[in-house]
CSV table of C-alpha atoms and ligand atoms in Angstrom, one decimal:
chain,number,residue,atom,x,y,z
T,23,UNK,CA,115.9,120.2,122.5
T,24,UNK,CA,113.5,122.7,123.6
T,25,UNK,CA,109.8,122.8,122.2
T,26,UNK,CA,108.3,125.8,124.0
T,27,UNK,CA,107.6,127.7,120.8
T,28,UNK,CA,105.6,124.2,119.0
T,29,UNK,CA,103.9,123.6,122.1
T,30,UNK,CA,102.7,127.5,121.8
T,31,UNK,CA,101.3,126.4,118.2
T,32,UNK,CA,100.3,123.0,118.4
T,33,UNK,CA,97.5,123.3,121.6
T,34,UNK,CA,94.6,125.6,121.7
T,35,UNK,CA,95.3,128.6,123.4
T,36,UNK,CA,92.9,128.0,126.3
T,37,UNK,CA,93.9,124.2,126.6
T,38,UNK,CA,97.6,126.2,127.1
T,39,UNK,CA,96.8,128.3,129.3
T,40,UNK,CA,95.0,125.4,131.5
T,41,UNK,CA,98.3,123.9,131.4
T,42,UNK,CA,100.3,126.4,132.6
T,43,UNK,CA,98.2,127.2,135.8
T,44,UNK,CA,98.6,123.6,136.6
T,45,UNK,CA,102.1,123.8,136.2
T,46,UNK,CA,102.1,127.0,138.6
T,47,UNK,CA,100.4,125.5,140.8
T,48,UNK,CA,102.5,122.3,140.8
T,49,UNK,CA,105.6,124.4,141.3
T,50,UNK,CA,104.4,125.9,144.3
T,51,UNK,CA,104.0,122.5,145.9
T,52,UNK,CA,107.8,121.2,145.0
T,53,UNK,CA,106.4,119.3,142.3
T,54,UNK,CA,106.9,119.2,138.4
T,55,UNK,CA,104.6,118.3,135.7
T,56,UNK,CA,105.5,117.2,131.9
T,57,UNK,CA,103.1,116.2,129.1
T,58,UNK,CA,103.2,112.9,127.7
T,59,UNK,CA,102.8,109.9,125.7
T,60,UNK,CA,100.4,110.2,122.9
T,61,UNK,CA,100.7,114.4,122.8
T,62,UNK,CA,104.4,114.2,122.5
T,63,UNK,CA,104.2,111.8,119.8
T,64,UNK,CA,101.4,113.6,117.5
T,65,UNK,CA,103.0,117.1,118.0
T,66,UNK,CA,106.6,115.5,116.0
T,67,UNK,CA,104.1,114.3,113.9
T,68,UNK,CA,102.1,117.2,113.3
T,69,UNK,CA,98.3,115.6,114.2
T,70,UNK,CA,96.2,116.8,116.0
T,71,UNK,CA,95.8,115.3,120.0
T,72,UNK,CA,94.5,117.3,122.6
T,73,UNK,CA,93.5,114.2,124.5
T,74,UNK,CA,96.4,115.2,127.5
T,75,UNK,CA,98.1,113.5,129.9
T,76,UNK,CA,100.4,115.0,132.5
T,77,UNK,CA,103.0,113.0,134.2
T,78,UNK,CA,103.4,115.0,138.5
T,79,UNK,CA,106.5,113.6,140.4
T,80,UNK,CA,104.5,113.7,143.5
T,81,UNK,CA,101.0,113.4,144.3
T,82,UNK,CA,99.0,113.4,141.0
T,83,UNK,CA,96.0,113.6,142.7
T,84,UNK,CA,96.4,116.0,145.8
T,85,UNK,CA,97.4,118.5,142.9
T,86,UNK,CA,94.7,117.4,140.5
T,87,UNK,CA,92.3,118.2,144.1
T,88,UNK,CA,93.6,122.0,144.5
T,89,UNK,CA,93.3,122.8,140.6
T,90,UNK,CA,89.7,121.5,140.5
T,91,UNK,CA,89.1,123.5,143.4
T,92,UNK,CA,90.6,126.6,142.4
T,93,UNK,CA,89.6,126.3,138.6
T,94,UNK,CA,85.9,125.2,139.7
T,95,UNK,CA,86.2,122.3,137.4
T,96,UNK,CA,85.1,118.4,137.9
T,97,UNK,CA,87.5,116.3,139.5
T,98,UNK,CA,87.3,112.3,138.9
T,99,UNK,CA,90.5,110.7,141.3
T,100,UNK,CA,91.5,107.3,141.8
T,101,UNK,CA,93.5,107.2,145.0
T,102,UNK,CA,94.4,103.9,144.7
T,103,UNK,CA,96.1,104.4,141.2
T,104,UNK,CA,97.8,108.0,141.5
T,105,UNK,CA,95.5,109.1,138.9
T,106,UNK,CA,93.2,112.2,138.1
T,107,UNK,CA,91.2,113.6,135.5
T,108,UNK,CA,90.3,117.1,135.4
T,109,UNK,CA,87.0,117.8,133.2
T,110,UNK,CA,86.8,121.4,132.1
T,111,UNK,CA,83.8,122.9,130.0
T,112,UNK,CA,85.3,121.9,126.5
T,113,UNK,CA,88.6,119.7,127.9
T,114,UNK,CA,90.0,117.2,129.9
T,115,UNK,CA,93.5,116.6,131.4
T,116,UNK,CA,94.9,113.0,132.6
T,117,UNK,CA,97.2,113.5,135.4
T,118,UNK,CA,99.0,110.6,136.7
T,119,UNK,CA,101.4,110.5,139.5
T,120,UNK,CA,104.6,109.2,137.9
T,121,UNK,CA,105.2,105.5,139.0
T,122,UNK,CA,107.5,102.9,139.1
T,123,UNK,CA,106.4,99.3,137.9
T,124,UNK,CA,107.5,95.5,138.6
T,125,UNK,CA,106.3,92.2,137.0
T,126,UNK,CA,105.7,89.8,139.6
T,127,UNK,CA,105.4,87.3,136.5
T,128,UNK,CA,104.5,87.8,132.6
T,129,UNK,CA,100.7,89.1,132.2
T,130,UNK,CA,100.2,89.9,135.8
T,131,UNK,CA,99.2,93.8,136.9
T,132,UNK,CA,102.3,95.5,137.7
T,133,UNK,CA,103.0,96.5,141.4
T,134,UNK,CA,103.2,100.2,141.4
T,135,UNK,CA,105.5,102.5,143.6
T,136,UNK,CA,105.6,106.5,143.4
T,137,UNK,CA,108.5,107.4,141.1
T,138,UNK,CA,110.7,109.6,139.1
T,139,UNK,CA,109.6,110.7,135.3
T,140,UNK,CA,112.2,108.1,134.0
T,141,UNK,CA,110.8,105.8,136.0
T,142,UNK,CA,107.7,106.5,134.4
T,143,UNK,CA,108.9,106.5,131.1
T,144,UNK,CA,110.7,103.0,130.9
T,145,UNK,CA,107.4,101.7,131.7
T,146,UNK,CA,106.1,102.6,128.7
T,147,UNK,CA,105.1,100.4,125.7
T,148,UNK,CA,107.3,102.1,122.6
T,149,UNK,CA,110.1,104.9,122.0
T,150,UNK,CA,107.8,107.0,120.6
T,151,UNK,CA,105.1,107.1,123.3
T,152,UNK,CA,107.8,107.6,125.7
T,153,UNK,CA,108.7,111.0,125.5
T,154,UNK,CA,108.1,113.9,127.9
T,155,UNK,CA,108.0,117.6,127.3
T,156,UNK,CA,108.5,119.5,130.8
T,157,UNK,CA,106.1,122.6,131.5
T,158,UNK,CA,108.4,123.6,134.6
T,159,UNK,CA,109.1,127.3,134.2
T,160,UNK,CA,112.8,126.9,134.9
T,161,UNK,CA,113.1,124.2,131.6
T,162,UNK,CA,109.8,125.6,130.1
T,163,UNK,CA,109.7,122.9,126.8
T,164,UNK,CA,112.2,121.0,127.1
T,165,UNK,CA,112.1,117.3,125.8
T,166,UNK,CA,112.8,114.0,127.6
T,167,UNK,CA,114.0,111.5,125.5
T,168,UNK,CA,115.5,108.7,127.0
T,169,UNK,CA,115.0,106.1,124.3
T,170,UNK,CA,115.7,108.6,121.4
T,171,UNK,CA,111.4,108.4,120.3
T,172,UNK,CA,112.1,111.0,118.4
T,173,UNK,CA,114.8,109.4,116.4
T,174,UNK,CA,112.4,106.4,115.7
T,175,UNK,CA,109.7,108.5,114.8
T,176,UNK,CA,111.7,109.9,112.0
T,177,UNK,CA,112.6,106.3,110.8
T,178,UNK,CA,109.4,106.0,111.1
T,179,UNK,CA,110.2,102.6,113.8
T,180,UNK,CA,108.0,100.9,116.3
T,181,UNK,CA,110.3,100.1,118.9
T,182,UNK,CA,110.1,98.8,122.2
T,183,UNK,CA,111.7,99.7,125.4
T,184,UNK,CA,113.5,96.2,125.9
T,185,UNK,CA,113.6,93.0,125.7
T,186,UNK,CA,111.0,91.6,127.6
T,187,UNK,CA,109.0,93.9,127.2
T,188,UNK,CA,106.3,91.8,125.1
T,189,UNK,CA,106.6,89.0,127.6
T,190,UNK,CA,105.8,91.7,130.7
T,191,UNK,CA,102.7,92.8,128.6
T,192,UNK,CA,101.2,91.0,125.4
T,193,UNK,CA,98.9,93.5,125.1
T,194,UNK,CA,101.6,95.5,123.4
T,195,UNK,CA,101.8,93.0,121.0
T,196,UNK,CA,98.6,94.5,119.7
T,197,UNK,CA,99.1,98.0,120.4
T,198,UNK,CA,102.4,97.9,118.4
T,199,UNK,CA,100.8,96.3,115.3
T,200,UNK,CA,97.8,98.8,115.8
T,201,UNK,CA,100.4,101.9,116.2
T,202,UNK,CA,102.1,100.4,113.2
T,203,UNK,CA,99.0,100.5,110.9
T,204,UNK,CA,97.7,103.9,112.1
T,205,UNK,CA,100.7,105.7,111.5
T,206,UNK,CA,102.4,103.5,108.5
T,207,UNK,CA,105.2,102.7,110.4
T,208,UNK,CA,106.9,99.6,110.0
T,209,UNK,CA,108.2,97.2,113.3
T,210,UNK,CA,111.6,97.5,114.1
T,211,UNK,CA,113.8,94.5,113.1
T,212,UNK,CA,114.4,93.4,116.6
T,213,UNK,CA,110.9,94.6,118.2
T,214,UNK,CA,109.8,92.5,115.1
T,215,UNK,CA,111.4,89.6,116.1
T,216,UNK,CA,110.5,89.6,119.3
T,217,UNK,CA,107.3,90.2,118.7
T,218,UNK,CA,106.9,86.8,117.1
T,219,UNK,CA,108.7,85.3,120.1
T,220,UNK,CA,106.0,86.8,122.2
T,221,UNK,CA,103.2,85.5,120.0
T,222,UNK,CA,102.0,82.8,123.0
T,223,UNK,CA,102.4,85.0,126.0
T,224,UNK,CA,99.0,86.2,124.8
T,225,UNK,CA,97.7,83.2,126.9
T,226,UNK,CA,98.5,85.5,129.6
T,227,UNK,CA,96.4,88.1,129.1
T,228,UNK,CA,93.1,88.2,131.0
T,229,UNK,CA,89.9,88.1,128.3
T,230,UNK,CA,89.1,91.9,129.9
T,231,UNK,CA,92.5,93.2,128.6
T,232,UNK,CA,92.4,91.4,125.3
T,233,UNK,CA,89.0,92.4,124.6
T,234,UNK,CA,89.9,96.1,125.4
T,235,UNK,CA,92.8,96.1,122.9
T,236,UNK,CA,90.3,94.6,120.4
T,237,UNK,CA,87.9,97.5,121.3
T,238,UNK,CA,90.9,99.8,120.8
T,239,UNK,CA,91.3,98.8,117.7
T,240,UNK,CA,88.1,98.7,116.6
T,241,UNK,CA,88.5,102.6,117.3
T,242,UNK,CA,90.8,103.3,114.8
T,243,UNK,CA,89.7,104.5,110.9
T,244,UNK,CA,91.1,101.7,109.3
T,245,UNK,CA,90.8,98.7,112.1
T,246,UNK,CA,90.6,96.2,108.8
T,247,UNK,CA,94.3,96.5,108.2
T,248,UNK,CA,95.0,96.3,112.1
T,249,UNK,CA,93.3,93.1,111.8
T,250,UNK,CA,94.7,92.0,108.7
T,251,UNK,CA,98.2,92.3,109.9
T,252,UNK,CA,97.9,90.7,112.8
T,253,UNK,CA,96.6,87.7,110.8
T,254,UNK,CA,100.0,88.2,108.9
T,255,UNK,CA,102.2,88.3,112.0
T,256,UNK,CA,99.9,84.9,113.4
T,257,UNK,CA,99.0,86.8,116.3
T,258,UNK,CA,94.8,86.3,116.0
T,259,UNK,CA,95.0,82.4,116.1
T,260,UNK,CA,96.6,82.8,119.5
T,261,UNK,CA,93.6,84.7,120.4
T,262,UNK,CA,91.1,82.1,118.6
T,263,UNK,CA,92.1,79.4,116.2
T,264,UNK,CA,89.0,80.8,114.3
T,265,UNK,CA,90.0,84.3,113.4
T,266,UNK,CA,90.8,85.1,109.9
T,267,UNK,CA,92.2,88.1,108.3
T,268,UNK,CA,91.8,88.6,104.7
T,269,UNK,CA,89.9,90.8,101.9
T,270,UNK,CA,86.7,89.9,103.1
T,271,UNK,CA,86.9,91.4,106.6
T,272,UNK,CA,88.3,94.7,104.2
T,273,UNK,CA,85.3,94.5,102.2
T,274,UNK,CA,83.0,94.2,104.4
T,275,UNK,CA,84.2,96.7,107.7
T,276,UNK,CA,84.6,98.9,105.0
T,277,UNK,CA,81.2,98.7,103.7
T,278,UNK,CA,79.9,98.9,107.5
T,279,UNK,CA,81.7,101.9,108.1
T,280,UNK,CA,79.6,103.6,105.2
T,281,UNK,CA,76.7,102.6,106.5
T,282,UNK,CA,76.5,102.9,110.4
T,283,UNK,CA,76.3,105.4,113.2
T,284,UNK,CA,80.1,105.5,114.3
T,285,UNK,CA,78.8,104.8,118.1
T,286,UNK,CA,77.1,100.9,116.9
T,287,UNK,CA,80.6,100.4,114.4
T,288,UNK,CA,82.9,98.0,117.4
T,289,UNK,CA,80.1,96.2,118.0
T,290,UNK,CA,79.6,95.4,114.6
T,291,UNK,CA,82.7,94.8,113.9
T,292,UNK,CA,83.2,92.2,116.5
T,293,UNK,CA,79.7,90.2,114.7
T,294,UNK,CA,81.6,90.5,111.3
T,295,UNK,CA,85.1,89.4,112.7
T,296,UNK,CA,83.4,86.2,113.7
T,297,UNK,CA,80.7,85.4,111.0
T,298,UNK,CA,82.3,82.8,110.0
T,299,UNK,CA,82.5,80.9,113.0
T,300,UNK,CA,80.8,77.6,113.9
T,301,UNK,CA,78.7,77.6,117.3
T,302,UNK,CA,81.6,76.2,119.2
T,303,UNK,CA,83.8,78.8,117.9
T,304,UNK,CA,81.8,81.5,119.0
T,305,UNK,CA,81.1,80.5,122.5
T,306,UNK,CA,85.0,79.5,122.6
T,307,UNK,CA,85.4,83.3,121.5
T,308,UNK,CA,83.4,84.9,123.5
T,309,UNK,CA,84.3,83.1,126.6
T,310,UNK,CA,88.2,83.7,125.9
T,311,UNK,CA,87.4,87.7,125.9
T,312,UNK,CA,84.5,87.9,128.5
T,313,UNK,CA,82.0,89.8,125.8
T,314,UNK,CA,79.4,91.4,127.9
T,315,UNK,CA,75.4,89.7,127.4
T,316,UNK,CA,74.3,92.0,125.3
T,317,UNK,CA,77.2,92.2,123.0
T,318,UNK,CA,77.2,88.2,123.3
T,319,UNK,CA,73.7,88.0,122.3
T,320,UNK,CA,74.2,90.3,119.0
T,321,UNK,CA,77.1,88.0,117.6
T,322,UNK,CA,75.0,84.6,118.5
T,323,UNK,CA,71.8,86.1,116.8
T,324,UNK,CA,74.3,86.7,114.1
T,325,UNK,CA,75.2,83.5,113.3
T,326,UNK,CA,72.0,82.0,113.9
T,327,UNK,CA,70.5,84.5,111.3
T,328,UNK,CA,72.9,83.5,109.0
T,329,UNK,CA,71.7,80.0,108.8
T,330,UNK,CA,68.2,81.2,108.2
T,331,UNK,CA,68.8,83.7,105.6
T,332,UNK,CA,68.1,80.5,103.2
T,333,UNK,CA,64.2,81.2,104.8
T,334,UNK,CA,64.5,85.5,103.0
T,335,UNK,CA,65.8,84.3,100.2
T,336,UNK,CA,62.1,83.9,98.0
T,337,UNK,CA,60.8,86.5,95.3
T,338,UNK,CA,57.7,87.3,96.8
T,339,UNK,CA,57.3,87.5,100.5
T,340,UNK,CA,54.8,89.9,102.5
T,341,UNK,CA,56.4,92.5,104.4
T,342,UNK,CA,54.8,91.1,107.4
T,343,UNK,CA,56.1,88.1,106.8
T,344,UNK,CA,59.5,89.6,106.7
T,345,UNK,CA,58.8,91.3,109.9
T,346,UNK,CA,57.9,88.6,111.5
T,347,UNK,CA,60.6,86.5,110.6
T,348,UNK,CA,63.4,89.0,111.9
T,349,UNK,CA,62.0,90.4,114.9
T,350,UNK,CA,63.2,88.4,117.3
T,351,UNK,CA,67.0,88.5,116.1
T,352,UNK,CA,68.6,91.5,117.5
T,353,UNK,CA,69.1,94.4,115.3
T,354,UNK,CA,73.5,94.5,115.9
T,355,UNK,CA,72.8,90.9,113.9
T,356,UNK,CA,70.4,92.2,110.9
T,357,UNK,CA,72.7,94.9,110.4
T,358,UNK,CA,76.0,92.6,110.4
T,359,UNK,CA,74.1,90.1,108.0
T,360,UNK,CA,72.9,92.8,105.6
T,361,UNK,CA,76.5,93.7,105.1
T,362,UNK,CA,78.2,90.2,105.3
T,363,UNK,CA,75.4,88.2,103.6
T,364,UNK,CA,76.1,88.6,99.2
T,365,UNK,CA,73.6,90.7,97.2
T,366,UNK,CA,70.8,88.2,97.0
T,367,UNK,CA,66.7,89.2,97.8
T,368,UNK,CA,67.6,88.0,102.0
T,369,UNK,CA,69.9,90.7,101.7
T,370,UNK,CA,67.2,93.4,100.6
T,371,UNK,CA,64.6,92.0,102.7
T,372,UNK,CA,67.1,92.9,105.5
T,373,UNK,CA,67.6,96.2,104.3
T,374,UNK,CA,63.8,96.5,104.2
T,375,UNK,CA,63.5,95.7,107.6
T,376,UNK,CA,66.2,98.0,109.1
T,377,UNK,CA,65.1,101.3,106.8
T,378,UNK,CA,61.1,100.7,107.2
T,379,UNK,CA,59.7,97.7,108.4
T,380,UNK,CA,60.7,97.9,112.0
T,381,UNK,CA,59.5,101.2,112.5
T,382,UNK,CA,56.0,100.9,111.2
T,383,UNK,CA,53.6,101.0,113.7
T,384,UNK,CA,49.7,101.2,114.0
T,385,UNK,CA,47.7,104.5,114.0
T,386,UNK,CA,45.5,103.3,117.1
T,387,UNK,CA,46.6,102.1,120.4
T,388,UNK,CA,45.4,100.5,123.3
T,389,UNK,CA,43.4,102.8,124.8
T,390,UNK,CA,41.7,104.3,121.8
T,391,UNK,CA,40.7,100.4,121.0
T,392,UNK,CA,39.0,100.2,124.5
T,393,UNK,CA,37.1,103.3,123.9
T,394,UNK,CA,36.1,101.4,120.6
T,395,UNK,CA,34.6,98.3,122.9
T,396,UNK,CA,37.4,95.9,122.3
T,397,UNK,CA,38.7,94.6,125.4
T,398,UNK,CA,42.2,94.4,127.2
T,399,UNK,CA,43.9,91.1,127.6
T,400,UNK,CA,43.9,88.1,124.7
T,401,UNK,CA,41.6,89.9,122.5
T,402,UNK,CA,42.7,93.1,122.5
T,403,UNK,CA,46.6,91.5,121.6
T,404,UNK,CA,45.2,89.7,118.8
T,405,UNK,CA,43.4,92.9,117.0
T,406,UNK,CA,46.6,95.0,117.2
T,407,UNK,CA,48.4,92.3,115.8
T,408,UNK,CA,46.3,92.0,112.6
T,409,UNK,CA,46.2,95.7,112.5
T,410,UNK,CA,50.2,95.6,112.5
T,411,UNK,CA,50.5,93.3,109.7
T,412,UNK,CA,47.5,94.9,107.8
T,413,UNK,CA,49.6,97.7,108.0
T,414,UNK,CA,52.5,96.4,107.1
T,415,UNK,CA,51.3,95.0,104.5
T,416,UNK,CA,49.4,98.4,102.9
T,417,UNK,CA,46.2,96.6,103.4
T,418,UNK,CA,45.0,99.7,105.8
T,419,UNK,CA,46.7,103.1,105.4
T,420,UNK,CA,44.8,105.9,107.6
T,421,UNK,CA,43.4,105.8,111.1
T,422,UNK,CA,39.8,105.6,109.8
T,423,UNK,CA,40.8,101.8,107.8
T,424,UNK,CA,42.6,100.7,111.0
T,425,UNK,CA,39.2,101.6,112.9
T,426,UNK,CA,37.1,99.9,110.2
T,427,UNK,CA,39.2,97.0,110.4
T,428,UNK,CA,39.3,97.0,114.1
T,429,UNK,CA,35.4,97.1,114.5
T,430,UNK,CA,35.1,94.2,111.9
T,431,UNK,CA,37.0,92.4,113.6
T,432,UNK,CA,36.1,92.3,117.3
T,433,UNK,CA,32.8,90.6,116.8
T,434,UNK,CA,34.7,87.6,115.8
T,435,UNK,CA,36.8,87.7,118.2
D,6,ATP,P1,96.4,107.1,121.4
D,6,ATP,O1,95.4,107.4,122.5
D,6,ATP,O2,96.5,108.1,120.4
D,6,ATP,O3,96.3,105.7,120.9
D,6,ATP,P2,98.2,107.3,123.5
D,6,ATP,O4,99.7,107.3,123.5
D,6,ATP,O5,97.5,108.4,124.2
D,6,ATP,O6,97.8,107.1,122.1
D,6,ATP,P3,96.9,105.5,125.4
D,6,ATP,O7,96.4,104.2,125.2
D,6,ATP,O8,96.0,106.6,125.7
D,6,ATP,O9,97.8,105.9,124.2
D,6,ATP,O10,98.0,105.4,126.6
D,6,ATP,C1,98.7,106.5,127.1
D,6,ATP,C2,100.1,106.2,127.3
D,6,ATP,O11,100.3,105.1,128.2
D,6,ATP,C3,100.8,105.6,126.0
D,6,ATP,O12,101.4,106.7,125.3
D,6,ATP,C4,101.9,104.7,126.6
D,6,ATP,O13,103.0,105.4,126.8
D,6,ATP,C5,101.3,104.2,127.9
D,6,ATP,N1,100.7,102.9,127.8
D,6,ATP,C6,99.4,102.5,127.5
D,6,ATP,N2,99.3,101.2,127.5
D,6,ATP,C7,100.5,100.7,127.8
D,6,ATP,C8,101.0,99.3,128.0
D,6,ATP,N3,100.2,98.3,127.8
D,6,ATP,N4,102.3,99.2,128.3
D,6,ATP,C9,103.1,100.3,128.5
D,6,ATP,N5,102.7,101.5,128.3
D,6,ATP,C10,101.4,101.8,128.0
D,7,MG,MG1,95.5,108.6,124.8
């Protein structure tokens, strides 16, 4: 099957023409070049992807070195992989020298050898991500098929390559329940099957791999359903006997979704996923998938929030009582219990906080308080404290209240 004319359609023209030059320029070293994976896939299905990566028999990189050179783009190689990426103005290619992999045993990193493209392909986690299109000018568009993707993507099948293939690489386990829910495909009957096989060769799976699949999934527009299938299939238990799938998690990353910058949403996501976990289950958790400190600290604060949201939950408090009370949590963990906690006053007393209260700060500083007499160290920290809440609070407005309230002050001080 030749695709020349779709591939003419489907990419932007310059992102085409980028293409091709690499592809002349990989011919005149012996060497051929073919798009793959992901592309292939979204052109059948008519999505947009211009995310590319290029398969060279042959040095990936050594070619990936002369087009950055000629083209005057950015070059970003790793030797030790076979892998470049070229960075153009508005674009960047993938280019990976094809390679042959072997298991030393279930989990491990693969030992990698130079290899053909069908080397490269059976490698590959499902049918439909492992099709090539070659951009040689002799077979200009021509599709490589081996495991009939193409066939599968109109049954609309995840399928994988064979057998043991789960059992090389649990993390396919969750890409193939992600794939399935992005593209509302179903799991082939005996990928399906062997998928629940698979289920405890997760244990495998370093915390760093398992928490990048998470992250992965925590990309997608929809991750709730991600999750909620794999709760389904049993697959998060394996991960922590904690995790639960179910409306809530719908509910709420929706709601999260509608509210937040998209650049905060994984991390919030990973408090919600796990706000209902005990104290051992989250340390449990975040030891099994080596969350960074900083991430670790949001989904802690989280939880211990949670327990004293009981404290927000009275008609009248101050503002700067408010603020005072949720200063020290991280913001990641007001924002996850503003959405997780039900519509109660702790819940709007959160909102408070994140809209206003947190950004309020005092007309005068430091230095405009020494020119007033007050003095740096203890006493100087004590008068911009009572300005904040005064503040807070609507008890001084302007500069000229915060000055008179200042000056009244520091004699007692
Ligand atoms: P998308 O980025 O849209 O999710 P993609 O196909 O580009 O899809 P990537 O995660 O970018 O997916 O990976 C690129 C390709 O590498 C995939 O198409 C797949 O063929 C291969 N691949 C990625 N992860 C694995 C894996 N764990 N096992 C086997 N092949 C994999
Ligand atoms: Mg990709």
């Amino acid at each position: 099957m030749n695709l020349a004319r779709q591939i003419e359609q489907y990419l932007p023209q310059q992102l085409l023409e980028l293409v091709k030059d690499i592809s002349g320029q990989a011919a005149k070293r012996g060497q051929r070049v073919y798009l793959v994976g992901g592309v292939v896939r979204d052109l059948f299905l008519g999505y947009p992807n211009f995310d590319l990566d290029l398969v060279v028999e042959g040095d990936a990189v050594k070619l990936a070195q002369q087009v950055a050179e000629t083209s005057q783009a950015k070059l970003l190689a790793h030797h030790r992989f076979g892998t470049a990426k070229i960075r153009y103005e508005n674009f960047s290619l993938d280019l990976a020298t094809a390679r042959k992999e072997t298991y030393a045993k279930p989990g491990a990193l693969p030992a990698v050898t130079p290899g053909t493209l069908e080397n490269d392909l059976i490698r590959r986690d499902f049918s439909i991500n492992a099709m090539a299109i070659s951009l040689a000018s002799n077979d200009y568009g021509e599709l490589v098929d081996p495991y009939q993707g193409k066939n599968d993507l109109e049954h609309r099948l995840i399928r994988i390559l064979h057998p043991e293939s789960f059992s090389d690489d649990a993390t396919r386990i969750l890409r193939a329940v992600r794939y399935e829910q992005r593209l509302c495909f179903e799991l082939e009957t005996q990928t399906a099957q062997l998928l629940k096989r698979d289920i405890p060769m997760l244990d495998t799976i370093s915390g760093d791999r398992i928490r990048h699949e998470l992250e992965l999934i925590f990309k997608e527009k929809q991750p709730e359903f991600v999750i909620n299938r794999l709760a389904e299939l049993e697959v998060l238990p394996r991960i922590s006997p904690f995790l639960k799938g179910d409306g809530w998690i719908v509910e709420k990353f929706d709601k999260a979704r509608h509210l937040n910058k998209p650049a905060q949403l994984p991390s919030l996501y990973f408090c919600l996923l796990t706000y209902s976990f005990s104290e051992g289950g989250i340390e449990q958790f975040l030891t099994r998938l080596s969350i960074s400190a900083k991430l670790s600290r949001a989904m802690r604060d989280t939880l211990r929030l949670k327990t004293k949201l009981p404290l927000l939950d009275k008609p009248s408090l101050k503002p700067s009582e408010i603020y005072y009370l949720l200063r020290e949590y991280e913001s990641l963990a007001i924002q996850a219990n503003a959405i997780a906690s039900e519509p109660s006053m702790a819940q709007r007393y959160l909102q408070l906080f994140l809209i206003k209260l947190r950004y309020i700060r005092t007309s005068l500083d430091g230095e405009e308080l020494k020119r007033l007499g007050i003095s740096a160290g203890p006493e100087m920290g004590k008068v911009l404290q009572i300005l904040h809440k005064a503040k807070l609070d609507g008890e001084v407005r302007t500069r000229a209240d915060e000055t008179k309230l200042a000056l009244s002050l520091s004699p007692r001080l």
